[in-house]
mmCIF file of C-alpha atoms and ligand atoms in Angstrom:
data_model
loop_
_atom_site.group_PDB
_atom_site.id
_atom_site.type_symbol
_atom_site.label_atom_id
_atom_site.label_comp_id
_atom_site.label_asym_id
_atom_site.label_seq_id
_atom_site.Cartn_x
_atom_site.Cartn_y
_atom_site.Cartn_z
ATOM 1 C CA MET A 1 -6.379 -18.225 -17.290
ATOM 2 C CA THR A 2 -7.684 -18.808 -13.771
ATOM 3 C CA HIS A 3 -11.272 -18.554 -12.636
ATOM 4 C CA THR A 4 -11.500 -15.918 -9.886
ATOM 5 C CA VAL A 5 -14.103 -16.590 -7.177
ATOM 6 C CA ARG A 6 -15.489 -13.378 -5.683
ATOM 7 C CA TRP A 7 -16.967 -13.427 -2.179
ATOM 8 C CA ASN A 8 -19.000 -10.400 -1.093
ATOM 9 C CA LEU A 9 -18.778 -9.620 2.597
ATOM 10 C CA HIS A 10 -19.140 -5.873 2.924
ATOM 11 C CA GLU A 11 -22.885 -5.814 3.151
ATOM 12 C CA ASN A 12 -22.972 -8.444 5.847
ATOM 13 C CA GLU A 13 -23.083 -7.049 9.347
ATOM 14 C CA LYS A 14 -21.147 -9.961 10.717
ATOM 15 C CA ILE A 15 -18.405 -11.741 8.868
ATOM 16 C CA ASN A 16 -19.864 -14.800 7.223
ATOM 17 C CA SER A 17 -17.654 -17.649 8.335
ATOM 18 C CA LYS A 18 -18.646 -19.929 5.462
ATOM 19 C CA GLU A 19 -17.007 -17.591 2.965
ATOM 20 C CA ILE A 20 -13.973 -16.952 5.141
ATOM 21 C CA GLN A 21 -13.585 -20.706 5.600
ATOM 22 C CA GLU A 22 -13.688 -21.252 1.865
ATOM 23 C CA ALA A 23 -11.103 -18.512 1.266
ATOM 24 C CA ALA A 24 -8.894 -19.874 4.072
ATOM 25 C CA GLY A 25 -9.141 -23.320 2.447
ATOM 26 C CA PHE A 26 -7.919 -21.796 -0.821
ATOM 27 C CA LEU A 27 -4.879 -20.354 1.001
ATOM 28 C CA ARG A 28 -4.102 -23.631 2.765
ATOM 29 C CA ASN A 29 -4.277 -25.388 -0.611
ATOM 30 C CA GLY A 30 -1.627 -23.181 -2.203
ATOM 31 C CA MET A 31 -4.008 -20.829 -4.026
ATOM 32 C CA THR A 32 -4.008 -17.017 -4.167
ATOM 33 C CA VAL A 33 -6.685 -14.905 -2.461
ATOM 34 C CA ALA A 34 -6.989 -11.108 -2.443
ATOM 35 C CA PHE A 35 -8.462 -9.656 0.747
ATOM 36 C CA PRO A 36 -9.055 -6.270 2.361
ATOM 37 C CA THR A 37 -6.767 -4.944 5.068
ATOM 38 C CA GLU A 38 -6.893 -1.583 6.837
ATOM 39 C CA THR A 39 -4.224 -0.220 4.450
ATOM 40 C CA VAL A 40 -4.943 -1.527 0.920
ATOM 41 C CA TYR A 41 -6.116 -4.856 -0.541
ATOM 42 C CA GLY A 42 -3.468 -7.589 -0.267
ATOM 43 C CA LEU A 43 -2.864 -10.575 -2.557
ATOM 44 C CA GLY A 44 -2.236 -13.507 -0.244
ATOM 45 C CA ALA A 45 -0.690 -16.964 -0.496
ATOM 46 C CA ASP A 46 0.742 -19.458 2.009
ATOM 47 C CA ALA A 47 4.081 -17.907 3.016
ATOM 48 C CA THR A 48 5.553 -21.334 3.786
ATOM 49 C CA ASN A 49 4.781 -22.671 0.290
ATOM 50 C CA GLU A 50 7.266 -21.533 -2.356
ATOM 51 C CA GLU A 51 5.057 -22.575 -5.258
ATOM 52 C CA ALA A 52 2.062 -20.674 -3.873
ATOM 53 C CA VAL A 53 4.199 -17.575 -3.299
ATOM 54 C CA ALA A 54 5.475 -17.770 -6.883
ATOM 55 C CA LYS A 55 1.873 -17.323 -8.068
ATOM 56 C CA ILE A 56 1.783 -13.882 -6.405
ATOM 57 C CA PHE A 57 4.863 -12.701 -8.312
ATOM 58 C CA GLU A 58 3.419 -14.040 -11.534
ATOM 59 C CA ALA A 59 -0.069 -12.530 -11.139
ATOM 60 C CA LYS A 60 1.300 -9.090 -10.244
ATOM 61 C CA GLY A 61 4.293 -9.104 -12.590
ATOM 62 C CA ARG A 62 6.318 -8.243 -9.493
ATOM 63 C CA PRO A 63 10.131 -8.067 -9.779
ATOM 64 C CA SER A 64 11.579 -11.196 -8.168
ATOM 65 C CA ASP A 65 13.946 -9.234 -5.905
ATOM 66 C CA ASN A 66 11.155 -7.342 -4.122
ATOM 67 C CA PRO A 67 10.359 -9.179 -0.857
ATOM 68 C CA LEU A 68 6.818 -9.774 0.394
ATOM 69 C CA ILE A 69 5.343 -8.932 3.772
ATOM 70 C CA ALA A 70 4.167 -11.927 5.819
ATOM 71 C CA HIS A 71 0.780 -11.302 7.445
ATOM 72 C CA VAL A 72 -0.164 -13.011 10.698
ATOM 73 C CA ALA A 73 -3.033 -12.741 13.180
ATOM 74 C CA THR A 74 -1.197 -12.767 16.514
ATOM 75 C CA LYS A 75 2.014 -11.659 18.188
ATOM 76 C CA LYS A 76 2.861 -15.323 18.843
ATOM 77 C CA GLN A 77 2.616 -16.118 15.114
ATOM 78 C CA LEU A 78 4.789 -13.087 14.412
ATOM 79 C CA THR A 79 7.532 -14.114 16.831
ATOM 80 C CA ASP A 80 7.380 -17.662 15.408
ATOM 81 C CA LEU A 81 8.836 -16.281 12.150
ATOM 82 C CA VAL A 82 11.774 -14.397 13.630
ATOM 83 C CA ASP A 83 15.059 -15.219 15.247
ATOM 84 C CA ASN A 84 15.311 -12.524 17.767
ATOM 85 C CA LEU A 85 13.097 -9.666 18.847
ATOM 86 C CA PRO A 86 14.851 -6.514 20.095
ATOM 87 C CA GLU A 87 13.182 -4.789 23.035
ATOM 88 C CA PHE A 88 12.256 -1.689 21.038
ATOM 89 C CA ALA A 89 10.599 -3.850 18.388
ATOM 90 C CA GLU A 90 8.490 -5.548 21.030
ATOM 91 C CA LYS A 91 7.445 -2.147 22.355
ATOM 92 C CA LEU A 92 6.411 -1.075 18.861
ATOM 93 C CA ILE A 93 4.523 -4.307 18.251
ATOM 94 C CA ASP A 94 2.655 -3.893 21.540
ATOM 95 C CA ALA A 95 1.875 -0.251 20.762
ATOM 96 C CA PHE A 96 0.781 -0.534 17.114
ATOM 97 C CA SER A 97 -0.223 -4.099 16.262
ATOM 98 C CA PRO A 98 -2.662 -4.951 14.889
ATOM 99 C CA GLY A 99 -2.091 -1.899 12.709
ATOM 100 C CA PRO A 100 -0.531 -0.418 9.564
ATOM 101 C CA ILE A 101 3.125 -1.127 10.419
ATOM 102 C CA THR A 102 5.518 -3.803 9.115
ATOM 103 C CA PHE A 103 8.505 -4.912 11.189
ATOM 104 C CA VAL A 104 11.674 -6.008 9.412
ATOM 105 C CA LEU A 105 13.318 -8.587 11.692
ATOM 106 C CA PRO A 106 15.890 -11.392 11.403
ATOM 107 C CA SER A 107 14.139 -14.306 9.687
ATOM 108 C CA ASN A 108 14.301 -17.794 11.199
ATOM 109 C CA GLY A 109 13.713 -19.394 7.814
ATOM 110 C CA THR A 110 10.123 -20.565 8.397
ATOM 111 C CA CYS A 111 8.859 -18.700 5.339
ATOM 112 C CA ALA A 112 9.669 -19.801 1.796
ATOM 113 C CA LYS A 113 12.778 -18.172 0.363
ATOM 114 C CA ASN A 114 10.909 -16.285 -2.355
ATOM 115 C CA VAL A 115 9.005 -14.378 0.394
ATOM 116 C CA THR A 116 12.226 -12.765 1.612
ATOM 117 C CA THR A 117 13.882 -12.978 -1.846
ATOM 118 C CA GLY A 118 16.971 -14.402 -0.204
ATOM 119 C CA LEU A 119 17.394 -11.668 2.446
ATOM 120 C CA PRO A 120 18.298 -12.732 6.007
ATOM 121 C CA THR A 121 15.400 -10.571 7.232
ATOM 122 C CA ILE A 122 11.628 -10.825 6.990
ATOM 123 C CA GLY A 123 8.919 -8.130 6.944
ATOM 124 C CA VAL A 124 5.953 -9.113 9.171
ATOM 125 C CA ARG A 125 2.748 -7.388 10.180
ATOM 126 C CA ILE A 126 -0.591 -7.939 11.891
ATOM 127 C CA PRO A 127 -3.303 -6.157 9.868
ATOM 128 C CA ASP A 128 -6.073 -4.357 11.720
ATOM 129 C CA HIS A 129 -9.087 -5.440 9.704
ATOM 130 C CA PRO A 130 -11.795 -7.857 10.870
ATOM 131 C CA ILE A 131 -11.888 -9.792 7.588
ATOM 132 C CA ALA A 132 -8.088 -10.038 7.288
ATOM 133 C CA LEU A 133 -7.744 -11.155 10.914
ATOM 134 C CA GLU A 134 -10.523 -13.719 10.615
ATOM 135 C CA LEU A 135 -9.037 -15.091 7.396
ATOM 136 C CA LEU A 136 -5.557 -15.352 8.933
ATOM 137 C CA LYS A 137 -6.905 -17.065 12.067
ATOM 138 C CA GLU A 138 -8.945 -19.500 10.021
ATOM 139 C CA ALA A 139 -6.057 -20.296 7.619
ATOM 140 C CA ASP A 140 -3.663 -20.611 10.564
ATOM 141 C CA ILE A 141 -0.583 -20.067 8.393
ATOM 142 C CA PRO A 142 1.543 -16.973 7.738
ATOM 143 C CA VAL A 143 0.208 -15.348 4.567
ATOM 144 C CA ALA A 144 2.580 -13.492 2.223
ATOM 145 C CA ALA A 145 0.661 -10.547 0.817
ATOM 146 C CA PRO A 146 1.835 -7.582 -1.232
ATOM 147 C CA SER A 147 -0.704 -5.073 -2.522
ATOM 148 C CA ALA A 148 -3.210 -6.730 -4.882
ATOM 149 C CA ASN A 149 -2.450 -4.677 -7.988
ATOM 150 C CA ILE A 150 -0.407 -5.073 -11.156
ATOM 151 C CA SER A 151 3.122 -4.023 -10.184
ATOM 152 C CA GLY A 152 3.758 -0.333 -10.735
ATOM 153 C CA LYS A 153 0.112 0.756 -10.593
ATOM 154 C CA PRO A 154 -1.577 2.505 -7.657
ATOM 155 C CA SER A 155 -2.482 0.063 -4.881
ATOM 156 C CA PRO A 156 -6.113 -1.096 -4.714
ATOM 157 C CA THR A 157 -8.388 0.403 -2.086
ATOM 158 C CA THR A 158 -11.579 -1.309 -3.310
ATOM 159 C CA ALA A 159 -12.377 -4.818 -4.544
ATOM 160 C CA ASP A 160 -13.212 -3.341 -7.954
ATOM 161 C CA HIS A 161 -9.666 -1.986 -8.254
ATOM 162 C CA VAL A 162 -8.386 -5.539 -7.607
ATOM 163 C CA TRP A 163 -10.879 -6.981 -10.090
ATOM 164 C CA VAL A 164 -9.753 -4.618 -12.869
ATOM 165 C CA ASP A 165 -6.104 -5.608 -12.339
ATOM 166 C CA LEU A 166 -6.239 -9.280 -11.398
ATOM 167 C CA ASN A 167 -9.492 -10.929 -12.498
ATOM 168 C CA GLU A 168 -8.614 -14.318 -14.050
ATOM 169 C CA LYS A 169 -5.095 -14.109 -12.648
ATOM 170 C CA ILE A 170 -5.888 -15.080 -9.033
ATOM 171 C CA ASN A 171 -8.040 -17.750 -7.391
ATOM 172 C CA GLY A 172 -10.188 -15.632 -5.107
ATOM 173 C CA LEU A 173 -11.142 -12.119 -4.016
ATOM 174 C CA ILE A 174 -12.940 -11.160 -0.829
ATOM 175 C CA ASP A 175 -14.868 -7.935 -1.342
ATOM 176 C CA GLY A 176 -14.919 -6.183 2.016
ATOM 177 C CA GLY A 177 -15.657 -2.648 0.805
ATOM 178 C CA SER A 178 -13.207 0.263 0.876
ATOM 179 C CA THR A 179 -10.044 0.049 2.936
ATOM 180 C CA GLY A 180 -9.487 2.418 5.871
ATOM 181 C CA VAL A 181 -6.058 4.077 5.715
ATOM 182 C CA GLY A 182 -5.800 3.882 1.923
ATOM 183 C CA LEU A 183 -1.965 3.875 1.874
ATOM 184 C CA GLU A 184 0.426 1.004 2.577
ATOM 185 C CA SER A 185 1.921 0.166 5.962
ATOM 186 C CA THR A 186 4.949 1.879 7.441
ATOM 187 C CA VAL A 187 7.987 -0.393 7.005
ATOM 188 C CA ILE A 188 10.407 -0.196 9.928
ATOM 189 C CA ASP A 189 13.784 -1.895 10.084
ATOM 190 C CA CYS A 190 14.290 -3.407 13.539
ATOM 191 C CA THR A 191 17.582 -5.184 12.803
ATOM 192 C CA THR A 192 19.805 -2.251 13.737
ATOM 193 C CA GLU A 193 20.501 -0.545 17.062
ATOM 194 C CA LEU A 194 17.917 2.131 16.356
ATOM 195 C CA PRO A 195 14.763 1.592 14.310
ATOM 196 C CA ILE A 196 14.843 2.964 10.760
ATOM 197 C CA ILE A 197 11.767 3.881 8.726
ATOM 198 C CA LEU A 198 12.238 2.332 5.283
ATOM 199 C CA ARG A 199 8.832 3.382 3.961
ATOM 200 C CA PRO A 200 6.522 5.983 5.506
ATOM 201 C CA GLY A 201 2.962 4.745 5.943
ATOM 202 C CA GLY A 202 -0.085 4.420 8.142
ATOM 203 C CA ILE A 203 1.809 4.762 11.443
ATOM 204 C CA THR A 204 3.630 8.088 11.454
ATOM 205 C CA LYS A 205 7.181 8.929 12.523
ATOM 206 C CA GLU A 206 5.733 11.070 15.299
ATOM 207 C CA GLN A 207 3.710 8.126 16.662
ATOM 208 C CA ILE A 208 6.781 5.867 16.601
ATOM 209 C CA GLU A 209 8.941 8.471 18.329
ATOM 210 C CA ALA A 210 6.389 8.758 21.100
ATOM 211 C CA VAL A 211 6.996 5.068 21.928
ATOM 212 C CA VAL A 212 10.740 4.530 21.372
ATOM 213 C CA GLY A 213 12.248 8.003 21.346
ATOM 214 C CA THR A 214 14.682 8.155 18.457
ATOM 215 C CA VAL A 215 13.759 6.759 15.092
ATOM 216 C CA LEU A 216 15.873 7.179 11.960
ATOM 217 C CA VAL A 217 14.645 7.529 8.396
ATOM 218 C CA ASP A 218 16.362 5.754 5.486
ATOM 219 C CA PRO A 219 18.287 8.710 3.958
ATOM 220 C CA VAL A 220 17.338 7.501 0.486
ATOM 221 C CA LEU A 221 13.753 8.551 1.251
ATOM 222 C CA ALA A 222 14.762 12.173 1.697
ATOM 223 C CA THR A 223 17.405 12.458 -1.013
ATOM 224 C CA GLY A 224 16.269 9.899 -3.564
ATOM 225 C CA LEU A 225 19.967 9.041 -3.903
ATOM 226 C CA GLY A 226 21.548 5.648 -3.298
ATOM 227 C CA LYS A 227 20.128 2.209 -2.718
ATOM 228 C CA PRO A 228 17.032 2.014 -0.505
ATOM 229 C CA LYS A 229 17.076 -0.617 2.275
ATOM 230 C CA ALA A 230 13.560 -1.710 1.313
ATOM 231 C CA PRO A 231 14.201 -3.207 -2.130
ATOM 232 C CA GLY A 232 10.698 -2.264 -3.294
ATOM 233 C CA MET A 233 11.371 1.442 -2.850
ATOM 234 C CA LYS A 234 13.671 1.535 -5.874
ATOM 235 C CA TYR A 235 10.912 0.727 -8.341
ATOM 236 C CA THR A 236 8.528 3.047 -10.144
ATOM 237 C CA HIS A 237 5.299 2.792 -8.245
ATOM 238 C CA TYR A 238 1.750 3.976 -7.921
ATOM 239 C CA ALA A 239 1.773 5.319 -11.491
ATOM 240 C CA PRO A 240 -1.599 6.333 -12.919
ATOM 241 C CA GLU A 241 -2.455 5.674 -16.595
ATOM 242 C CA VAL A 242 -1.596 9.242 -17.545
ATOM 243 C CA PRO A 243 1.473 11.259 -16.487
ATOM 244 C CA LEU A 244 1.257 13.012 -13.141
ATOM 245 C CA TRP A 245 2.893 16.372 -12.473
ATOM 246 C CA LEU A 246 3.402 17.719 -8.969
ATOM 247 C CA ILE A 247 3.311 21.503 -8.676
ATOM 248 C CA GLU A 248 4.618 23.229 -5.589
ATOM 249 C CA GLY A 249 3.496 26.796 -4.929
ATOM 250 C CA SER A 250 0.510 29.125 -4.935
ATOM 251 C CA VAL A 251 -2.878 28.503 -6.522
ATOM 252 C CA ASP A 252 -1.971 31.129 -9.160
ATOM 253 C CA LYS A 253 1.173 29.241 -10.060
ATOM 254 C CA ILE A 254 -0.741 25.946 -10.379
ATOM 255 C CA GLN A 255 -3.401 27.670 -12.501
ATOM 256 C CA SER A 256 -0.765 29.142 -14.805
ATOM 257 C CA VAL A 257 0.701 25.669 -15.488
ATOM 258 C CA ILE A 258 -2.816 24.362 -16.157
ATOM 259 C CA ASP A 259 -3.525 27.268 -18.548
ATOM 260 C CA GLN A 260 -0.263 26.697 -20.397
ATOM 261 C CA GLU A 261 -1.146 23.044 -20.986
ATOM 262 C CA LEU A 262 -4.773 23.829 -21.947
ATOM 263 C CA THR A 263 -3.491 26.312 -24.528
ATOM 264 C CA LYS A 264 -1.404 23.535 -26.088
ATOM 265 C CA GLY A 265 -4.632 21.575 -26.529
ATOM 266 C CA ASN A 266 -3.930 19.126 -23.699
ATOM 267 C CA LYS A 267 -6.782 17.711 -21.632
ATOM 268 C CA VAL A 268 -5.707 18.559 -18.114
ATOM 269 C CA GLY A 269 -6.936 16.647 -15.079
ATOM 270 C CA VAL A 270 -6.411 18.166 -11.672
ATOM 271 C CA MET A 271 -6.387 16.598 -8.230
ATOM 272 C CA ALA A 272 -6.161 18.805 -5.184
ATOM 273 C CA SER A 273 -7.478 19.384 -1.701
ATOM 274 C CA ASP A 274 -11.095 20.584 -1.525
ATOM 275 C CA GLU A 275 -9.906 24.092 -0.680
ATOM 276 C CA THR A 276 -7.499 24.363 -3.634
ATOM 277 C CA ALA A 277 -9.789 22.526 -6.064
ATOM 278 C CA LEU A 278 -12.501 25.138 -5.600
ATOM 279 C CA LEU A 279 -10.119 27.839 -6.813
ATOM 280 C CA LEU A 280 -8.757 26.008 -9.879
ATOM 281 C CA GLN A 281 -10.232 25.770 -13.355
ATOM 282 C CA SER A 282 -9.556 22.963 -15.790
ATOM 283 C CA ASP A 283 -11.259 20.171 -17.768
ATOM 284 C CA GLN A 284 -11.645 17.915 -14.772
ATOM 285 C CA VAL A 285 -10.946 18.960 -11.208
ATOM 286 C CA LYS A 286 -11.142 16.207 -8.593
ATOM 287 C CA GLN A 287 -11.214 16.759 -4.849
ATOM 288 C CA LEU A 288 -9.136 14.616 -2.495
ATOM 289 C CA GLY A 289 -10.529 15.916 0.789
ATOM 290 C CA SER A 290 -9.850 18.800 3.112
ATOM 291 C CA ARG A 291 -6.300 20.094 3.601
ATOM 292 C CA ASP A 292 -7.075 20.015 7.318
ATOM 293 C CA ASN A 293 -7.699 16.278 7.140
ATOM 294 C CA LEU A 294 -4.692 14.557 5.589
ATOM 295 C CA ALA A 295 -6.103 11.147 6.565
ATOM 296 C CA GLU A 296 -9.023 11.781 4.213
ATOM 297 C CA ILE A 297 -6.618 12.754 1.416
ATOM 298 C CA ALA A 298 -4.625 9.536 2.017
ATOM 299 C CA ASN A 299 -7.833 7.534 1.906
ATOM 300 C CA ASN A 300 -8.944 8.970 -1.456
ATOM 301 C CA LEU A 301 -5.556 9.205 -3.156
ATOM 302 C CA TYR A 302 -5.373 5.905 -5.072
ATOM 303 C CA ASP A 303 -9.033 5.908 -6.080
ATOM 304 C CA VAL A 304 -8.673 9.380 -7.604
ATOM 305 C CA LEU A 305 -5.336 8.479 -9.254
ATOM 306 C CA ARG A 306 -6.976 5.423 -10.823
ATOM 307 C CA SER A 307 -9.997 7.437 -12.005
ATOM 308 C CA PHE A 308 -8.033 9.407 -14.640
ATOM 309 C CA LYS A 309 -8.157 7.495 -17.924
ATOM 310 C CA ASN A 310 -6.076 7.562 -21.070
ATOM 311 C CA GLY A 311 -7.985 9.316 -23.821
ATOM 312 C CA ASP A 312 -10.021 11.486 -21.414
ATOM 313 C CA THR A 313 -6.943 13.053 -19.859
ATOM 314 C CA ASP A 314 -3.472 13.847 -21.197
ATOM 315 C CA LEU A 315 -1.887 14.804 -17.903
ATOM 316 C CA ILE A 316 -2.787 15.140 -14.243
ATOM 317 C CA ILE A 317 -1.706 18.094 -12.160
ATOM 318 C CA CYS A 318 -1.563 17.752 -8.382
ATOM 319 C CA GLU A 319 -0.602 20.140 -5.607
ATOM 320 C CA VAL A 320 1.814 19.171 -2.824
ATOM 321 C CA PHE A 321 0.862 18.545 0.807
ATOM 322 C CA PRO A 322 2.573 19.263 4.119
ATOM 323 C CA GLU A 323 4.892 16.429 5.175
ATOM 324 C CA THR A 324 3.556 16.100 8.681
ATOM 325 C CA GLY A 325 1.939 12.957 10.067
ATOM 326 C CA ILE A 326 0.409 10.861 7.282
ATOM 327 C CA GLY A 327 1.456 13.692 4.904
ATOM 328 C CA GLN A 328 4.907 12.030 4.734
ATOM 329 C CA ALA A 329 3.393 8.887 3.262
ATOM 330 C CA ILE A 330 1.152 10.892 0.900
ATOM 331 C CA MET A 331 4.103 12.866 -0.474
ATOM 332 C CA ASN A 332 6.288 9.742 -0.710
ATOM 333 C CA ARG A 333 3.669 8.040 -2.910
ATOM 334 C CA LEU A 334 2.994 11.169 -4.994
ATOM 335 C CA GLN A 335 6.699 11.711 -5.616
ATOM 336 C CA LYS A 336 7.074 8.118 -6.791
ATOM 337 C CA ALA A 337 3.955 8.353 -8.956
ATOM 338 C CA ALA A 338 4.934 11.645 -10.603
ATOM 339 C CA VAL A 339 6.989 12.058 -13.765
ATOM 340 C CA LYS A 340 7.625 15.736 -13.125
ATOM 341 C CA HIS A 341 7.963 17.957 -10.050
ATOM 342 C CA ILE A 342 7.773 21.714 -10.597
ATOM 343 C CA GLU A 343 9.076 23.717 -7.632
HETATM 344 P P1 AMP B 401 4.120 -4.034 -0.832
HETATM 345 O O1 AMP B 401 3.715 -5.255 -0.089
HETATM 346 O O2 AMP B 401 3.978 -4.144 -2.314
HETATM 347 O O3 AMP B 401 3.443 -2.826 -0.282
HETATM 348 O O4 AMP B 401 5.679 -3.839 -0.583
HETATM 349 C C1 AMP B 401 6.324 -4.220 0.601
HETATM 350 C C2 AMP B 401 7.495 -3.318 0.908
HETATM 351 O O5 AMP B 401 8.192 -3.834 2.047
HETATM 352 C C3 AMP B 401 8.495 -3.219 -0.238
HETATM 353 O O6 AMP B 401 8.994 -1.913 -0.342
HETATM 354 C C4 AMP B 401 9.558 -4.203 0.230
HETATM 355 O O7 AMP B 401 10.809 -3.924 -0.364
HETATM 356 C C5 AMP B 401 9.548 -4.004 1.733
HETATM 357 N N1 AMP B 401 10.077 -5.195 2.436
HETATM 358 C C6 AMP B 401 9.451 -6.387 2.593
HETATM 359 N N2 AMP B 401 10.268 -7.256 3.245
HETATM 360 C C7 AMP B 401 11.416 -6.599 3.494
HETATM 361 C C8 AMP B 401 12.655 -6.952 4.119
HETATM 362 N N3 AMP B 401 12.879 -8.152 4.607
HETATM 363 N N4 AMP B 401 13.627 -6.007 4.193
HETATM 364 C C9 AMP B 401 13.421 -4.774 3.707
HETATM 365 N N5 AMP B 401 12.282 -4.381 3.096
HETATM 366 C C10 AMP B 401 11.292 -5.272 2.982
HETATM 367 MG MG1 MG B 402 2.698 -2.671 -3.624
#
């Protein structure tokens, strides 16, 4: 068991450098520190230290063939980790970094081999969060950081989510309040002639197209068939405690599935947009935000998924959302979280 130090920064107007310095010292000394980013909370360790990186896999119970994203504070630190930077990748970095996008590039071997899990490529990003950036600058090392949750569960969007999953398994946690985007970064492969989206996320396909023209999408994302190029995409993910069902169709159709399950004596939780939620009746109906504001739905998604508890709820029913903009990332996560999809 490890004692977990918790630093509270969210109530401070300015970032208290004493706490950041302490956390950065932990990272430099091979310890693990969870910290807020603009996407979700990350669990960080020195990316150049194999032993430190191993602690991340152990704390999360993460499969050893799922590579980690290296987090850095500047473009210079990013290019220091890669062999060669194609022109389109540089354009994307200049357009969206710091921001919720991870670039898969040829690795130059600076990071420990368990960061890339033996791949010739490395995923790198510059997070757009004042605490994350300050921590990375202060530590002055690349920091490997997957989401700070137990593998398979929804990613953490608050420090309390991290605490529930990882207290006594990690060395430190910086509480910086709720994260902004609420879903993970977009992962984009920049090792081929044209960029390929391996995981939809905070930066949308439309935004990327506006900068580089054509962008491809890993066909596995659309079909669910074959081997995804981002190893992590093959695993069950984001699963709440109780089974999640996705229902496509009218409010009446969703209500009839709810009624069927209620009749069987099941306790049915519902999560839906504000507009749909107001029309549905069940034991618990939780609102994700307005259908007209998919960013709000993205932001609330994991918190609401985590709020349904075994014992109180037997199954969760959720509507589907349009796959435009951030809607692509929302539906990608919901499809991976769900055990059943009724069309
Ligand atoms: P997480 O940090 O848990 O949100 O997961 C990071 C995602 O990025 C996973 O889906 C990984 O498989 C993917 N990823 C990280 N590095 C690479 C890489 N070098 N090549 C392809 N995918 C990667
Ligand atoms: Mg994750």
